[in-house]
mmCIF file of C-alpha atoms in Angstrom:
data_model
loop_
_atom_site.group_PDB
_atom_site.id
_atom_site.type_symbol
_atom_site.label_atom_id
_atom_site.label_comp_id
_atom_site.label_asym_id
_atom_site.label_seq_id
_atom_site.Cartn_x
_atom_site.Cartn_y
_atom_site.Cartn_z
ATOM 1 C CA MET A 1 143.210 152.962 61.746
ATOM 2 C CA SER A 2 144.275 155.113 64.693
ATOM 3 C CA VAL A 3 147.074 152.641 65.508
ATOM 4 C CA ILE A 4 148.428 153.091 61.967
ATOM 5 C CA LYS A 5 148.172 156.893 62.253
ATOM 6 C CA GLN A 6 149.886 156.811 65.630
ATOM 7 C CA ALA A 7 152.691 154.586 64.317
ATOM 8 C CA PHE A 8 153.075 156.823 61.256
ATOM 9 C CA SER A 9 153.165 159.933 63.465
ATOM 10 C CA SER A 10 155.812 158.345 65.694
ATOM 11 C CA LEU A 11 157.880 157.375 62.676
ATOM 12 C CA LEU A 12 157.582 160.878 61.240
ATOM 13 C CA LEU A 13 158.638 162.405 64.566
ATOM 14 C CA VAL A 14 161.694 160.113 64.755
ATOM 15 C CA LEU A 15 162.667 161.036 61.180
ATOM 16 C CA LEU A 16 162.313 164.754 61.897
ATOM 17 C CA LEU A 17 164.376 164.536 65.088
ATOM 18 C CA THR A 18 167.061 162.505 63.322
ATOM 19 C CA HIS A 19 167.177 165.031 60.485
ATOM 20 C CA ALA A 20 167.438 167.934 62.958
ATOM 21 C CA ARG A 21 170.291 166.195 64.831
ATOM 22 C CA ASP A 22 172.109 165.434 61.567
ATOM 23 C CA ALA A 23 171.663 169.029 60.403
ATOM 24 C CA ARG A 24 173.062 170.341 63.696
ATOM 25 C CA THR A 25 176.037 167.949 63.513
ATOM 26 C CA ALA A 26 176.669 168.948 59.897
ATOM 27 C CA ALA A 27 176.558 172.621 60.862
ATOM 28 C CA THR A 28 179.054 172.178 63.698
ATOM 29 C CA SER A 29 181.220 169.879 61.595
ATOM 30 C CA SER A 30 181.139 172.647 59.023
ATOM 31 C CA THR A 31 182.301 175.014 61.778
ATOM 32 C CA MET A 32 185.351 172.821 62.328
ATOM 33 C CA GLU A 33 186.022 172.633 58.584
ATOM 34 C CA ASP A 34 185.585 176.400 58.211
ATOM 35 C CA THR A 35 187.923 176.970 61.151
ATOM 36 C CA CYS A 36 190.580 174.725 59.610
ATOM 37 C CA LYS A 37 190.205 176.363 56.196
ATOM 38 C CA ARG A 38 190.714 179.750 57.849
ATOM 39 C CA PHE A 39 193.749 178.394 59.717
ATOM 40 C CA ALA A 40 195.299 176.918 56.565
ATOM 41 C CA GLY A 41 194.654 179.883 54.305
ATOM 42 C CA GLY A 42 194.538 182.878 56.611
ATOM 43 C CA ASP A 43 197.103 185.515 57.425
ATOM 44 C CA GLN A 44 199.774 182.894 57.965
ATOM 45 C CA ALA A 45 199.039 180.703 54.963
ATOM 46 C CA GLY A 46 201.100 177.583 54.966
ATOM 47 C CA HIS A 47 199.538 176.043 58.027
ATOM 48 C CA ASP A 48 198.336 172.528 57.507
ATOM 49 C CA TYR A 49 194.577 171.967 57.007
ATOM 50 C CA ASP A 50 194.912 168.224 57.626
ATOM 51 C CA PHE A 51 196.840 168.879 60.856
ATOM 52 C CA CYS A 52 194.040 171.182 61.988
ATOM 53 C CA MET A 53 191.318 168.639 61.206
ATOM 54 C CA LYS A 54 193.292 165.848 62.895
ATOM 55 C CA THR A 55 194.036 167.965 65.971
ATOM 56 C CA LEU A 56 190.532 169.327 66.469
ATOM 57 C CA GLY A 57 188.971 166.030 65.433
ATOM 58 C CA ALA A 58 190.923 164.210 68.168
ATOM 59 C CA ASP A 59 188.254 165.350 70.613
ATOM 60 C CA PRO A 60 185.147 163.238 69.967
ATOM 61 C CA GLU A 61 183.009 166.223 70.975
ATOM 62 C CA SER A 62 184.625 168.599 68.463
ATOM 63 C CA ALA A 63 181.884 167.995 65.910
ATOM 64 C CA ASN A 64 179.477 169.552 68.412
ATOM 65 C CA LEU A 65 181.591 172.586 69.340
ATOM 66 C CA ASP A 66 181.213 176.132 68.106
ATOM 67 C CA ALA A 67 184.213 178.198 66.955
ATOM 68 C CA TYR A 68 184.915 179.616 70.427
ATOM 69 C CA ASP A 69 184.875 176.175 72.063
ATOM 70 C CA LEU A 70 187.119 174.826 69.291
ATOM 71 C CA ALA A 71 189.616 177.570 70.147
ATOM 72 C CA VAL A 72 189.543 176.665 73.845
ATOM 73 C CA ASP A 73 189.936 173.003 72.881
ATOM 74 C CA ALA A 74 192.951 173.891 70.717
ATOM 75 C CA VAL A 75 194.604 175.664 73.665
ATOM 76 C CA TYR A 76 194.204 172.580 75.838
ATOM 77 C CA MET A 77 195.455 170.305 73.055
ATOM 78 C CA ALA A 78 198.564 172.479 72.668
ATOM 79 C CA MET A 79 199.106 172.246 76.430
ATOM 80 C CA SER A 80 198.751 168.464 76.291
ATOM 81 C CA ALA A 81 201.287 168.298 73.436
ATOM 82 C CA ALA A 82 203.715 170.486 75.417
ATOM 83 C CA ARG A 83 203.350 168.249 78.480
ATOM 84 C CA ALA A 84 203.967 165.128 76.394
ATOM 85 C CA THR A 85 207.086 166.665 74.863
ATOM 86 C CA GLY A 86 208.264 167.772 78.314
ATOM 87 C CA ALA A 87 207.913 164.181 79.515
ATOM 88 C CA ARG A 88 209.835 162.961 76.469
ATOM 89 C CA ILE A 89 212.607 165.474 77.216
ATOM 90 C CA ALA A 90 212.800 164.162 80.791
ATOM 91 C CA ARG A 91 213.235 160.593 79.512
ATOM 92 C CA LEU A 92 215.920 161.732 77.054
ATOM 93 C CA GLN A 93 217.734 163.623 79.830
ATOM 94 C CA LEU A 94 217.968 160.451 81.916
ATOM 95 C CA ALA A 95 219.520 158.490 79.065
ATOM 96 C CA GLU A 96 221.806 161.177 77.599
ATOM 97 C CA THR A 97 225.550 160.723 78.126
ATOM 98 C CA VAL A 98 226.923 163.434 75.805
ATOM 99 C CA PRO A 99 227.365 166.669 77.821
ATOM 100 C CA ALA A 100 226.544 169.001 74.889
ATOM 101 C CA ARG A 101 223.295 167.156 74.177
ATOM 102 C CA ARG A 102 222.436 167.016 77.877
ATOM 103 C CA GLU A 103 222.867 170.813 78.082
ATOM 104 C CA CYS A 104 220.572 171.255 75.068
ATOM 105 C CA LEU A 105 217.990 169.009 76.696
ATOM 106 C CA ASN A 106 218.249 171.052 79.896
ATOM 107 C CA LYS A 107 217.516 174.233 77.915
ATOM 108 C CA CYS A 108 214.589 172.525 76.215
ATOM 109 C CA ALA A 109 213.232 171.261 79.534
ATOM 110 C CA ALA A 110 213.285 174.785 80.937
ATOM 111 C CA GLU A 111 211.629 176.151 77.782
ATOM 112 C CA TYR A 112 208.900 173.517 77.906
ATOM 113 C CA ASP A 113 208.260 174.042 81.614
ATOM 114 C CA VAL A 114 207.537 177.720 80.933
ATOM 115 C CA THR A 115 205.493 176.818 77.850
ATOM 116 C CA VAL A 116 203.272 174.388 79.780
ATOM 117 C CA ARG A 117 202.631 176.988 82.506
ATOM 118 C CA ARG A 118 201.778 179.686 79.960
ATOM 119 C CA LEU A 119 199.510 177.363 77.984
ATOM 120 C CA SER A 120 197.765 176.306 81.189
ATOM 121 C CA ASP A 121 197.171 179.952 82.075
ATOM 122 C CA ALA A 122 196.082 180.714 78.499
ATOM 123 C CA GLY A 123 193.563 177.883 78.707
ATOM 124 C CA SER A 124 192.181 179.252 81.939
ATOM 125 C CA TYR A 125 191.821 182.735 80.485
ATOM 126 C CA ALA A 126 190.390 181.475 77.190
ATOM 127 C CA TYR A 127 187.792 179.423 79.037
ATOM 128 C CA VAL A 128 186.432 182.513 80.781
ATOM 129 C CA SER A 129 184.714 184.860 78.372
ATOM 130 C CA GLY A 130 185.326 188.577 78.330
ATOM 131 C CA SER A 131 187.657 190.755 76.349
ATOM 132 C CA GLU A 132 190.232 191.149 79.150
ATOM 133 C CA HIS A 133 190.503 187.369 79.542
ATOM 134 C CA LEU A 134 190.739 186.764 75.802
ATOM 135 C CA GLN A 135 193.479 189.390 75.544
ATOM 136 C CA LYS A 136 195.478 187.664 78.304
ATOM 137 C CA ALA A 137 194.988 184.277 76.631
ATOM 138 C CA GLN A 138 196.203 185.648 73.298
ATOM 139 C CA THR A 139 199.233 187.287 74.927
ATOM 140 C CA LEU A 140 200.199 184.046 76.655
ATOM 141 C CA LEU A 141 199.760 182.066 73.443
ATOM 142 C CA ALA A 142 201.883 184.564 71.519
ATOM 143 C CA GLU A 143 204.617 184.212 74.162
ATOM 144 C CA THR A 144 204.657 180.424 73.741
ATOM 145 C CA LEU A 145 204.741 180.542 69.949
ATOM 146 C CA GLY A 146 208.308 179.840 68.920
ATOM 147 C CA ALA A 147 209.264 177.955 72.103
ATOM 148 C CA PRO A 148 209.800 174.750 70.116
ATOM 149 C CA LEU A 149 212.036 176.616 67.676
ATOM 150 C CA ARG A 150 214.121 177.967 70.555
ATOM 151 C CA CYS A 151 214.584 174.399 71.725
ATOM 152 C CA ASP A 152 215.719 173.288 68.270
ATOM 153 C CA ARG A 153 218.092 176.280 68.044
ATOM 154 C CA ALA A 154 219.841 175.152 71.229
ATOM 155 C CA PHE A 155 220.777 171.921 69.445
ATOM 156 C CA THR A 156 221.786 173.736 66.259
ATOM 157 C CA ALA A 157 224.004 176.159 68.211
ATOM 158 C CA ALA A 158 225.721 173.190 69.861
ATOM 159 C CA GLY A 159 226.255 171.491 66.497
ATOM 160 C CA GLN A 160 223.833 168.728 67.412
ATOM 161 C CA ARG A 161 220.783 167.289 65.722
ATOM 162 C CA SER A 162 217.588 167.758 67.714
ATOM 163 C CA PRO A 163 215.681 164.597 68.634
ATOM 164 C CA LEU A 164 212.590 166.778 69.072
ATOM 165 C CA SER A 165 212.187 168.436 65.654
ATOM 166 C CA SER A 166 208.980 166.654 64.655
ATOM 167 C CA THR A 167 207.263 167.110 68.018
ATOM 168 C CA ASP A 168 208.498 170.705 68.140
ATOM 169 C CA TYR A 169 206.880 171.370 64.755
ATOM 170 C CA GLU A 170 203.584 169.848 65.871
ATOM 171 C CA LEU A 171 203.519 171.873 69.083
ATOM 172 C CA ASN A 172 204.260 175.094 67.231
ATOM 173 C CA GLU A 173 201.410 174.296 64.807
ATOM 174 C CA ALA A 174 199.055 173.521 67.710
ATOM 175 C CA ILE A 175 199.930 176.827 69.398
ATOM 176 C CA GLY A 176 199.485 178.644 66.080
ATOM 177 C CA LEU A 177 196.124 176.936 65.609
ATOM 178 C CA ALA A 178 194.925 178.029 69.046
ATOM 179 C CA LEU A 179 196.186 181.558 68.493
ATOM 180 C CA THR A 180 194.620 181.791 65.047
ATOM 181 C CA ILE A 181 191.164 180.573 65.996
ATOM 182 C CA LEU A 182 190.835 182.162 69.435
ATOM 183 C CA PRO A 183 188.359 184.987 68.891
ATOM 184 C CA ALA A 184 189.834 188.452 69.066
ATOM 185 C CA PRO A 185 188.571 190.465 71.996
ATOM 186 C CA PRO A 186 186.288 193.305 70.942
ATOM 187 C CA THR A 187 188.012 196.654 70.711
ATOM 188 C CA PRO A 188 186.675 199.153 73.226
ATOM 189 C CA LYS A 189 184.653 201.997 71.780
ATOM 190 C CA PRO A 190 186.138 205.473 72.315
#
């Protein structure tokens, strides 16, 4: 009889631990969903909920992250997107034969170089807690927001169609996501 009790106790313990793990995963998954709902319907309504879920869900660990860690993750994902677009611009520059388009690509390359550096710095500041660091991260993110649009405007001003419009949109959304979900630093008390 004790073998049956012991087996039953072991089974019960496994079920309880599984339930606790599933509850924790559901709670953090809910954190990601809540974050994306806030992103899609917050101050700047019009952001894409599905984009948010896809972007944050790209990290297999995102289901286990809290809101702060999701924000840091979003900063690094934006930086990765900016690097990938910068690499694409470099490939386009090598193949471009039209001087007006080459000049536009040069402007975009410069814009993306600055954007990658700022996002890298923002990620470093966001990773370190503290209101001064969060403020610096938010400032750097705000400075990068719109960089993709400036790239597209270079093509428009030259009467050219941008080959980067879709990736520019995604980067701007990723930067907006990071900026939206990065916790605001606490305001100092007077």
